[in-house]
Tab-separated table of C-alpha atoms in Angstrom:
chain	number	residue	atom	x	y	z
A	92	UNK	CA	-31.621	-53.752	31.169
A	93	UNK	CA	-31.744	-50.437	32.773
A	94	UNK	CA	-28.130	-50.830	34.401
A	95	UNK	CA	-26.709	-51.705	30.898
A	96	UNK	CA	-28.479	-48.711	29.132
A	97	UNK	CA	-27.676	-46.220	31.699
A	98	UNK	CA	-23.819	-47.240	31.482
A	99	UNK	CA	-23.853	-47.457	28.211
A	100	UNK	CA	-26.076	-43.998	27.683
A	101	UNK	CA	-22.856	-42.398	29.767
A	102	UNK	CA	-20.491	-43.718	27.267
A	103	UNK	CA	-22.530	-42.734	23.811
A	104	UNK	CA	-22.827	-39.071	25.838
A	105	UNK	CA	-19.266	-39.110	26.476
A	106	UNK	CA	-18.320	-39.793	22.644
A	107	UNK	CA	-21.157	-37.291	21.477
A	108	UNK	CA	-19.554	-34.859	23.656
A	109	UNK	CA	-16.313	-35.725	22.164
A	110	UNK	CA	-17.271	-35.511	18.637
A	111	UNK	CA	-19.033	-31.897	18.923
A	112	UNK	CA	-15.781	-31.085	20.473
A	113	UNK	CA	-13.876	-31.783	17.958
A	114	UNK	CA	-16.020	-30.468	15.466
A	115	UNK	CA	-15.816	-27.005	17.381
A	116	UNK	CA	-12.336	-27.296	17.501
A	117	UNK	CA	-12.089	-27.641	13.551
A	118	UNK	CA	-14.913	-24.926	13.058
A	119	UNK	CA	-12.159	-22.723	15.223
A	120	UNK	CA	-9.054	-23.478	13.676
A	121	UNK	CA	-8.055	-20.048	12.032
A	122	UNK	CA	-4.727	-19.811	9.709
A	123	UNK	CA	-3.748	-17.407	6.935
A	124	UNK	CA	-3.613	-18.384	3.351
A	125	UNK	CA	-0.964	-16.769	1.525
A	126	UNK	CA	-0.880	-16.461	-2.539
A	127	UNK	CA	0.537	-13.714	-4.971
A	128	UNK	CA	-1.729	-10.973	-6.021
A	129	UNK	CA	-1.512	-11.447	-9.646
A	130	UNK	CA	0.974	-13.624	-11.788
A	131	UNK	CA	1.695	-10.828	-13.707
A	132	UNK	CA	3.368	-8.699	-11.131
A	133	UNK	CA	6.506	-9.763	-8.942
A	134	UNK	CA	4.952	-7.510	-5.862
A	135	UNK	CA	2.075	-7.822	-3.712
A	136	UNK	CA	0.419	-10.451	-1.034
A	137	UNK	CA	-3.033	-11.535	-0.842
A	138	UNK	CA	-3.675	-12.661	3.094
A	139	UNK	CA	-6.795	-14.728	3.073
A	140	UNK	CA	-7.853	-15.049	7.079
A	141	UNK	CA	-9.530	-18.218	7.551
A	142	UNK	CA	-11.401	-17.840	10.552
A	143	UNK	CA	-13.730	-20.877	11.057
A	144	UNK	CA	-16.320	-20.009	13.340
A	145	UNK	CA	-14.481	-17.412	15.097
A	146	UNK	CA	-15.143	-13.955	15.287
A	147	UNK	CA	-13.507	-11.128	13.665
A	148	UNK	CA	-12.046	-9.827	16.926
A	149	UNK	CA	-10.886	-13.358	18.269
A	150	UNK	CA	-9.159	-14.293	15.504
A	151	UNK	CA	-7.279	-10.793	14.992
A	152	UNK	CA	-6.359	-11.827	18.645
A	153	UNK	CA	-4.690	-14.319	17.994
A	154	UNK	CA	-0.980	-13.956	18.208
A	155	UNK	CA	-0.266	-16.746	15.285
A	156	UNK	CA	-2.974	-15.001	13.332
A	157	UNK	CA	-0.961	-11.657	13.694
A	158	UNK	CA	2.203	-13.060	13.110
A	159	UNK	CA	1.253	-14.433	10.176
A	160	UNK	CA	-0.207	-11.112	8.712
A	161	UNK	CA	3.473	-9.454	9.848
A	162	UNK	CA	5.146	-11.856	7.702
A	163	UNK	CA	3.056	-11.135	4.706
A	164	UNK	CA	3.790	-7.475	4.334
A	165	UNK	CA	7.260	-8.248	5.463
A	166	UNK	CA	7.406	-10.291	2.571
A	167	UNK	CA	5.465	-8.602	0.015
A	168	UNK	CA	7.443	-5.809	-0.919
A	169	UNK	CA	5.080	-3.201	0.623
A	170	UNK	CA	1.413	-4.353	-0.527
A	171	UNK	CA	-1.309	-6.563	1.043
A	172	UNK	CA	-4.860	-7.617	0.289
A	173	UNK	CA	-6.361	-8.939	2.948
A	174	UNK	CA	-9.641	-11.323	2.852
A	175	UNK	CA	-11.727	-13.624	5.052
A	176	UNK	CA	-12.579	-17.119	4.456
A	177	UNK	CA	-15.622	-17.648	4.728
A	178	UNK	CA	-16.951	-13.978	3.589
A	179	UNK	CA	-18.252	-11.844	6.747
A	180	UNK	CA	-21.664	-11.330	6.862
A	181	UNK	CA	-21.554	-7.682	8.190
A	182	UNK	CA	-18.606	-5.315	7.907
A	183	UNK	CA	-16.002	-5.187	10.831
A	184	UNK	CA	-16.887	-2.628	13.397
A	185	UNK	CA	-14.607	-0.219	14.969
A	186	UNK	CA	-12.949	-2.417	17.462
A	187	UNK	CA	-12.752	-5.230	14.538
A	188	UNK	CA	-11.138	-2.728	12.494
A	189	UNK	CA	-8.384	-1.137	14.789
A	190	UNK	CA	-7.563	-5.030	16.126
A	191	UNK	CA	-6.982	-5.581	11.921
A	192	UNK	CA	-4.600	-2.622	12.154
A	193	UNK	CA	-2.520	-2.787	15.392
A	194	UNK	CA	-2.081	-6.446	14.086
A	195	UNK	CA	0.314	-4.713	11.513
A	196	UNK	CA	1.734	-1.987	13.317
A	197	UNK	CA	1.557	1.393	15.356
A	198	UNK	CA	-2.056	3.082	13.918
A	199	UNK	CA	-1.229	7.075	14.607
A	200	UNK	CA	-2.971	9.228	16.244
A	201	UNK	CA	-4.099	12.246	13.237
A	202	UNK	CA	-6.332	15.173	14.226
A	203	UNK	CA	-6.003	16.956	10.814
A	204	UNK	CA	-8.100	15.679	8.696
A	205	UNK	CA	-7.020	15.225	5.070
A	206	UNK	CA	-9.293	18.134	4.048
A	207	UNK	CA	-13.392	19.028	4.050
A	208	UNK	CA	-13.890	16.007	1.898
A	209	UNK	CA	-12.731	13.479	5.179
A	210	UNK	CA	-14.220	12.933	8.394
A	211	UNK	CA	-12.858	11.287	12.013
A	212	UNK	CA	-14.827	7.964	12.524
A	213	UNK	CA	-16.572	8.577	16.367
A	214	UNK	CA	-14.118	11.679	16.515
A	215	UNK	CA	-11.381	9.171	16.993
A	216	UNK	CA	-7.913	10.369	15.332
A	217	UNK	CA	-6.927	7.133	14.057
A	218	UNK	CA	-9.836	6.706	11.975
A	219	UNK	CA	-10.486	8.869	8.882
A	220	UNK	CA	-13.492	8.385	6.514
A	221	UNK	CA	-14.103	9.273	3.258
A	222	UNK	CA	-15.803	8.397	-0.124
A	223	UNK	CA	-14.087	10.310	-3.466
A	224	UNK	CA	-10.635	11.640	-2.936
A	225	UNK	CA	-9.920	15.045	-4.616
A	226	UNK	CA	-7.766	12.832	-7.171
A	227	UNK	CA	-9.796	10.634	-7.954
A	228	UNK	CA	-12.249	13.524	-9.427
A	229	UNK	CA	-10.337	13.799	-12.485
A	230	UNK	CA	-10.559	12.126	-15.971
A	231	UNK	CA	-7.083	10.190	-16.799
A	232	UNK	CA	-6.611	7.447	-19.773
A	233	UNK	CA	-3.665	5.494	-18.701
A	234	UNK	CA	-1.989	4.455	-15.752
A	235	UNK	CA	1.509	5.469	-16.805
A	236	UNK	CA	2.303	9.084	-15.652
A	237	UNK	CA	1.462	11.756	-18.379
A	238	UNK	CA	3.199	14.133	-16.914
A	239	UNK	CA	-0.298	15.636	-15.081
A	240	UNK	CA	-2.539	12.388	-14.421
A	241	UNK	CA	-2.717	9.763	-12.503
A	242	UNK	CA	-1.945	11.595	-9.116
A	243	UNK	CA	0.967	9.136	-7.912
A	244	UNK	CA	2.030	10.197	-4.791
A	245	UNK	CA	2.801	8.754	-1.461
A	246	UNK	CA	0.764	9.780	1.288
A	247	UNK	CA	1.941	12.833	3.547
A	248	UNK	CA	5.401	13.177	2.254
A	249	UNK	CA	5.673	16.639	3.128
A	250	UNK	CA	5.928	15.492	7.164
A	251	UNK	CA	9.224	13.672	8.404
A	252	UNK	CA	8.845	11.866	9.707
A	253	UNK	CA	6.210	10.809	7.026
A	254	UNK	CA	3.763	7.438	7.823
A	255	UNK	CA	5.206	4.403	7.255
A	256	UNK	CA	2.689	2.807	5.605
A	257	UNK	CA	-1.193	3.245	5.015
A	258	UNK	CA	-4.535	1.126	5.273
A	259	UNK	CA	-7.947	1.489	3.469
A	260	UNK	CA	-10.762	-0.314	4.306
A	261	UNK	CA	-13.704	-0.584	2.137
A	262	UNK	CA	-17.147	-0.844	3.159
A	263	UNK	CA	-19.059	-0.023	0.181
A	264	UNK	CA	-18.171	0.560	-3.353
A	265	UNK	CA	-19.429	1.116	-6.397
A	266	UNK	CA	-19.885	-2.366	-9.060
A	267	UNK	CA	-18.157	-2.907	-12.239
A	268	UNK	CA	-14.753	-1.393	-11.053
A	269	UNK	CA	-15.303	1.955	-10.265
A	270	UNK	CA	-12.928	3.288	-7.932
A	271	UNK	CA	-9.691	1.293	-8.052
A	272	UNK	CA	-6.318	2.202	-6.325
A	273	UNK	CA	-3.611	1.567	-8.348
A	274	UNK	CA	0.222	0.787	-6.945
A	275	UNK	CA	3.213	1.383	-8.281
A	276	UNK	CA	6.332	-0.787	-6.917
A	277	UNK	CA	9.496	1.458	-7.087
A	278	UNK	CA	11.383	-1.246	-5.454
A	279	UNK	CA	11.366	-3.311	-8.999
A	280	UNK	CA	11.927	0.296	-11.245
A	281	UNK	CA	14.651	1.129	-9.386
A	282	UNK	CA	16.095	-2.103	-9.349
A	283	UNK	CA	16.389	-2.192	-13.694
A	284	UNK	CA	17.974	1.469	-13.045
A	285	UNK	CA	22.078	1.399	-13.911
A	286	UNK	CA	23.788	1.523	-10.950
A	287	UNK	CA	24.909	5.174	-12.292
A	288	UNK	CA	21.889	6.598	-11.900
A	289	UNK	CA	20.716	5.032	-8.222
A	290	UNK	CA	24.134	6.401	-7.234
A	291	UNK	CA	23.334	10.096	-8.336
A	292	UNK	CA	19.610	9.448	-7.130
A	293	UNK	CA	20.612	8.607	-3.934
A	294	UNK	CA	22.605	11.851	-3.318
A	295	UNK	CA	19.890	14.071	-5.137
A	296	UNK	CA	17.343	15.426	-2.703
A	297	UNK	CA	13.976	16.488	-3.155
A	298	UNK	CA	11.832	18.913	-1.406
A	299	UNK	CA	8.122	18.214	-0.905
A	300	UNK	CA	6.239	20.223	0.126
A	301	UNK	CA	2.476	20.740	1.080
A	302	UNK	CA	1.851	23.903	-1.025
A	303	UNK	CA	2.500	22.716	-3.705
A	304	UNK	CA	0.436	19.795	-3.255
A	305	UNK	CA	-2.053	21.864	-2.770
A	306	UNK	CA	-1.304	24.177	-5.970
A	307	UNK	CA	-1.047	21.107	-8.163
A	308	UNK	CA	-4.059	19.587	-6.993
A	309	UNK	CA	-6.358	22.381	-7.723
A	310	UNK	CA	-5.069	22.292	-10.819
A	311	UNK	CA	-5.745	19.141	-11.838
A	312	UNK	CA	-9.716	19.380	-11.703
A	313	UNK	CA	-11.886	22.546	-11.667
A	314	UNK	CA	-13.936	20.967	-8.936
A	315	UNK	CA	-11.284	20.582	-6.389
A	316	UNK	CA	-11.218	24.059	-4.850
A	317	UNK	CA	-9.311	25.874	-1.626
A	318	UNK	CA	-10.962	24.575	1.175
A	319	UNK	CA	-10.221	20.449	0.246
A	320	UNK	CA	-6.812	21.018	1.470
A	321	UNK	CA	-6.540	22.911	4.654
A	322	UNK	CA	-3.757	23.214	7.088
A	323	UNK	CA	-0.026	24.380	7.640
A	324	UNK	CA	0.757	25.104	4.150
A	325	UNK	CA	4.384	25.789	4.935
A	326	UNK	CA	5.365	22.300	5.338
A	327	UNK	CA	7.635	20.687	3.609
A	328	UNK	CA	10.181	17.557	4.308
A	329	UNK	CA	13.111	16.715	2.459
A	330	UNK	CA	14.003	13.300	1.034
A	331	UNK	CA	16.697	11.412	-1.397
A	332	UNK	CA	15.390	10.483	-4.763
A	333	UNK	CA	16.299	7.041	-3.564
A	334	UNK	CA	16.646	5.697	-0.602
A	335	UNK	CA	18.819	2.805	-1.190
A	336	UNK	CA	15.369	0.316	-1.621
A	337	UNK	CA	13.123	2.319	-3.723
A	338	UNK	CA	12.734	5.599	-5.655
A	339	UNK	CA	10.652	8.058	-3.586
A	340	UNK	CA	8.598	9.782	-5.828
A	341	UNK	CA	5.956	12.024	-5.795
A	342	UNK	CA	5.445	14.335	-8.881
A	343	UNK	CA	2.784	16.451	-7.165
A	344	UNK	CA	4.331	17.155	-4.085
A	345	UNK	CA	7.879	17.965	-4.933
A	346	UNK	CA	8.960	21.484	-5.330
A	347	UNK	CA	12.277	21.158	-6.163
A	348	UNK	CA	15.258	19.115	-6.545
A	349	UNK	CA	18.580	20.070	-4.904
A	350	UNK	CA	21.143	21.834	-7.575
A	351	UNK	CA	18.418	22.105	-10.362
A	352	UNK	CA	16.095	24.927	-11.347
A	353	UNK	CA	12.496	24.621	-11.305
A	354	UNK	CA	12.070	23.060	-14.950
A	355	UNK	CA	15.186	21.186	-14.362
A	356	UNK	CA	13.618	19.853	-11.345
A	357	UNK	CA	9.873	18.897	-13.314
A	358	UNK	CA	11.757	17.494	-16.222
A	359	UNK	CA	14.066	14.790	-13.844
A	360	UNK	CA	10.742	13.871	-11.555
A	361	UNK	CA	8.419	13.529	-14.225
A	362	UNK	CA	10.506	11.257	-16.204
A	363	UNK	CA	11.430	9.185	-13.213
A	364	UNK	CA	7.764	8.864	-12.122
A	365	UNK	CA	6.637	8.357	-16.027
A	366	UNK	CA	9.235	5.309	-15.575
A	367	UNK	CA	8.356	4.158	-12.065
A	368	UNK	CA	4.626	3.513	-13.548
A	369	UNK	CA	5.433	1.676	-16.429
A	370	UNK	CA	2.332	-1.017	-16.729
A	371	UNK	CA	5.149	-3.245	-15.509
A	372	UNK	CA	5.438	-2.631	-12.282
A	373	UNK	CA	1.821	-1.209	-11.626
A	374	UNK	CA	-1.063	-3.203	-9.808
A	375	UNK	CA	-4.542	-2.525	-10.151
A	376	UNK	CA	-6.639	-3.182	-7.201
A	377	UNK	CA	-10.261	-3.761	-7.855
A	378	UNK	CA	-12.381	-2.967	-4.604
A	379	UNK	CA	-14.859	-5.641	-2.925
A	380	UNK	CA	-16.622	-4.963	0.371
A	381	UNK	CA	-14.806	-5.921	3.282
A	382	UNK	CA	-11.492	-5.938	1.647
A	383	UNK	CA	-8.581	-3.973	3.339
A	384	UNK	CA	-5.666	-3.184	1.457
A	385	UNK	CA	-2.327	-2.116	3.422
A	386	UNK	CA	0.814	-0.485	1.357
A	387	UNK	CA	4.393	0.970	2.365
A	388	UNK	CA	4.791	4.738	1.961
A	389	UNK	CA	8.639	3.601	1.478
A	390	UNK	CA	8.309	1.178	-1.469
A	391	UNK	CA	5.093	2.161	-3.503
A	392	UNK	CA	3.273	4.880	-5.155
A	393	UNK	CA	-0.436	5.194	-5.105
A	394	UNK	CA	-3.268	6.791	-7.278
A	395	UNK	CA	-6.861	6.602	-7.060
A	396	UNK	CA	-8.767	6.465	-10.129
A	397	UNK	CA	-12.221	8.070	-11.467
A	398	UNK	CA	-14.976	8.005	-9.369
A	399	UNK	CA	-18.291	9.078	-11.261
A	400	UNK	CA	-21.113	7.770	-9.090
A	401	UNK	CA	-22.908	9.570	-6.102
A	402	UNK	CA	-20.135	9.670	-3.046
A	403	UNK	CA	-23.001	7.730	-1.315
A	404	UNK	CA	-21.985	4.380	-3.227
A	405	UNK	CA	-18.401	4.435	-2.001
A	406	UNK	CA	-17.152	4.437	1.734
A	407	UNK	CA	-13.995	3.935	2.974
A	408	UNK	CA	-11.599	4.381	6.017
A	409	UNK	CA	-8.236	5.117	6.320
A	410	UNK	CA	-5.800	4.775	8.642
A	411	UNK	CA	-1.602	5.410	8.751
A	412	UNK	CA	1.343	3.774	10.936
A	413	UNK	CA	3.970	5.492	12.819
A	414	UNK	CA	5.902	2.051	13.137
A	415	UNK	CA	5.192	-1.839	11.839
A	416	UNK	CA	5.323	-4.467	13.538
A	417	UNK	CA	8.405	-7.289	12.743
A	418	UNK	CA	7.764	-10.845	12.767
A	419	UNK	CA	8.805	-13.230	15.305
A	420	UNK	CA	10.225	-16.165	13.546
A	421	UNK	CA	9.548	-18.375	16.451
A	422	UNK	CA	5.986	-17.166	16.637
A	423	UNK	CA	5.100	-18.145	12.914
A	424	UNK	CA	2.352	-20.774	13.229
A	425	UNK	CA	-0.953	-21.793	10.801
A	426	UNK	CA	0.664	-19.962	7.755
A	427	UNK	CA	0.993	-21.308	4.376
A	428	UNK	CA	3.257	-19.399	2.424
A	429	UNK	CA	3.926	-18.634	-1.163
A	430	UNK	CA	6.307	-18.813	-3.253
A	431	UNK	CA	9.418	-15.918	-3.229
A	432	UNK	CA	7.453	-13.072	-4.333
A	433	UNK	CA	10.684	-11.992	-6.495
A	434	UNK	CA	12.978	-14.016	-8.870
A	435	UNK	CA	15.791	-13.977	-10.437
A	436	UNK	CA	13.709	-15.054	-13.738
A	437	UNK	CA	11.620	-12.359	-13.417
A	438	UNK	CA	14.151	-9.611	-14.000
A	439	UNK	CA	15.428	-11.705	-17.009
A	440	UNK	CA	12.475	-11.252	-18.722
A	441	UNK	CA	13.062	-7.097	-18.716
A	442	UNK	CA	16.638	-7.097	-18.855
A	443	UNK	CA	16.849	-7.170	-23.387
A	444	UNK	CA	14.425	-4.126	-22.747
A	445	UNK	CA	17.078	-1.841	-20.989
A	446	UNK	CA	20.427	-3.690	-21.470
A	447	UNK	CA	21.178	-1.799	-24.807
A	448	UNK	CA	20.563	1.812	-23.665
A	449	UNK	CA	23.620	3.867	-22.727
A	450	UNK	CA	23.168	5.341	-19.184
A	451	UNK	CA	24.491	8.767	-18.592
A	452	UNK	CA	28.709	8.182	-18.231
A	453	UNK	CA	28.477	10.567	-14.772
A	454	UNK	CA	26.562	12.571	-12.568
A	455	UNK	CA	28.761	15.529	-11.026
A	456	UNK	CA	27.336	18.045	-9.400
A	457	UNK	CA	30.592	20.306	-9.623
A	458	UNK	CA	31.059	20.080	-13.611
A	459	UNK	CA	29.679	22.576	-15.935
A	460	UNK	CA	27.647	20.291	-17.819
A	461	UNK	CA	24.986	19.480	-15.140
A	462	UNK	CA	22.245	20.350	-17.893
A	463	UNK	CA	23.294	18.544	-19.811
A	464	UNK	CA	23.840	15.223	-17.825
A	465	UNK	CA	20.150	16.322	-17.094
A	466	UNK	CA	19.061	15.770	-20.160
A	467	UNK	CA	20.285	12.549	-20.929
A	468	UNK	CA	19.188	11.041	-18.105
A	469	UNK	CA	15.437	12.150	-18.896
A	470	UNK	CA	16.212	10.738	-22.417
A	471	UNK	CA	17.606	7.805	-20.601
A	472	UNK	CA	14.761	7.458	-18.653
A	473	UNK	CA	12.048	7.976	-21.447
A	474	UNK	CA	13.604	5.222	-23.817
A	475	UNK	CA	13.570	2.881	-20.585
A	476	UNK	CA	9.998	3.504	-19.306
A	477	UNK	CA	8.273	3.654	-22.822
């Protein structure tokens, strides 16, 4: 009796072991759940890590895990929400957080802060914190440019070269929607523009400029005053109206337009940007704790909305990329992926609402009647966008 129970207590240990390791292996197995942000927009990625019982930092350390999260924004057309499955109990640390990023691409290294309203995080440079943007202390009543409100922009376009994209991270906010970022796709609005007008867009540069940032957004609120902006205010970098993907836009930044005057200049950007934010091609990102939202300064504009409540009920960090990171196709394991995140049907469903407008015949810079072509295109543009 005791030889047969001690052989046989070896073999139920063996199988024990062998059934809490595969239960640890299952509790570990960490993918990425892809789906579309809304069903109402053709933009946009939501990345959903599940990490099992895994920590934060393990499973951003994993190369499939990374991959995956590449692929996402590669496929996205410049926005993704990412989430973890199940819901962390604490919010990621600093480590946690700059695994998250580098996952994505090259974080940069930026001493200035983005005026007295931002902090570093631990005086590290790629790490900025902040709770209510300057922008986001103004009234507004729609998300479609007025000409004045929202502030769509995209950040630092005044440098070149400018970030390529940008991260927030949320770790508190305030409840019942305060505080959303909204994002603009100006990959889809330039894509129901005549092929006219991307040609003359293209070859139709604008100045922007950091002092005029800085003008504008005083302007804009009576509580934003001189030292929330701070820094060379002689900067400026120069960029196409489109760059052959997206319109680059950003109303309160641009000086000037190359071979218009000043109003000239105000009249063209404004109507483009009034366009670019039709509801159409605008999503609405609602914060939650823990989530981290990443965007392309290349094919998106951005604008933070209202923020009433004490500072101390919203905290964020920010972070910006010199360079992302490209998938490697052979590298693309544990990721379910959704459907094309653009369609042909998709456009069909907008093309009645611009196919009967008559684009401007010609943009010339050399003829007389460059006012005039002007003109029509803002008219062009204002029937299109609404």
């Amino acid at each position: 009796m005791p030889i047969f129970y001690s052989k046989y207590r070896r073999r139920i240990s063996c199988i024990f072991f062998l059934i809490q390791l595969i239960g640890a292996s299952k509790g570990n197995e960490r993918k990425v759940q892809l789906s579309r942000l809304s069903p109402k927009i053709a933009f946009g990625i939501e990345a959903t890590i599940e990490h099992g019982s895994s920590s934060p930092y393990e499973t951003l350390n994993d190369e499939k895990i990374k991959q995956c999260l590449q692929q996402a924004f590669t496929d996205s057309l410049g926005l993704v929400v990412v989430r973890w499955k199940p819901a962390l109990d604490r919010r990621l640390n600093k480590d946690e957080f700059l695994a998250l990023c580098e996952a994505f691409g090259q974080v940069e290294y930026e001493t200035a802060v983005d005026g007295s309203f931002e902090r570093l995080v631990d005086n590290d440079a790629r790490i900025h914190e902040f709770s209510v943007a300057p922008s986001s202390r103004t009234t507004m009543t729609t998300v479609q440019f007025d000409g004045e409100k929202p502030s769509w922009h995209t950040d630092q376009s005044f440098r070149k070269p400018r970030p390529e994209a940008s991260l927030l991270y949320c770790l508190n906010t305030p409840a019942n929607g305060v505080g959303q970022t909204l994002f603009a796709s100006t990959v889809l609005s330039a894509n129901e523009l005549h092929p006219k007008v991307l040609e003359y867009l293209r070859t139709t540069v604008a100045r922007h400029s950091y002092s005029t940032l800085r003008t504008n957004l005083q302007n804009l609120s009576t509580s934003v005053d001189a030292s929330v902006l701070t820094g060379d205010t002689d900067r400026f970098a120069d960029y196409p109206l489109y760059n052959g993907d997206a319109l680059d836009l950003a109303p309160h930044v641009i000086a000037r337009v190359s071979g218009l005057d000043n109003e000239q200049s105000k009249r063209l950007v404004h109507a483009l940007v009034r366009f670019a934010t039709a509801p159409k091609f605008v999503y609405a990102h609602v914060w939650n704790v823990d989530d981290t939202v990443l965007w392309s300064n290349h094919r998106l504009m951005h604008a933070a909305t209202p923020v009433t409540t004490l500072p101390s009920n919203r905290l964020m960090w920010r972070t910006t990329f010199a360079k992302m990171n490209h998938p490697d196709q052979r590298n693309i394991g544990n990721c379910v992926f959704p459907p094309p995140t653009i369609t042909a049907e998709w456009f069909d469903d907008y093309n009645a609402a611009w196919s009967s407008l008559t684009p401007p015949q010609q943009f010339d810079s050399n003829k007389d009647s460059r006012y005039r072509q002007i003109e029509d295109l803002v008219t062009y543009l204002t029937e299109l966008g609404g």
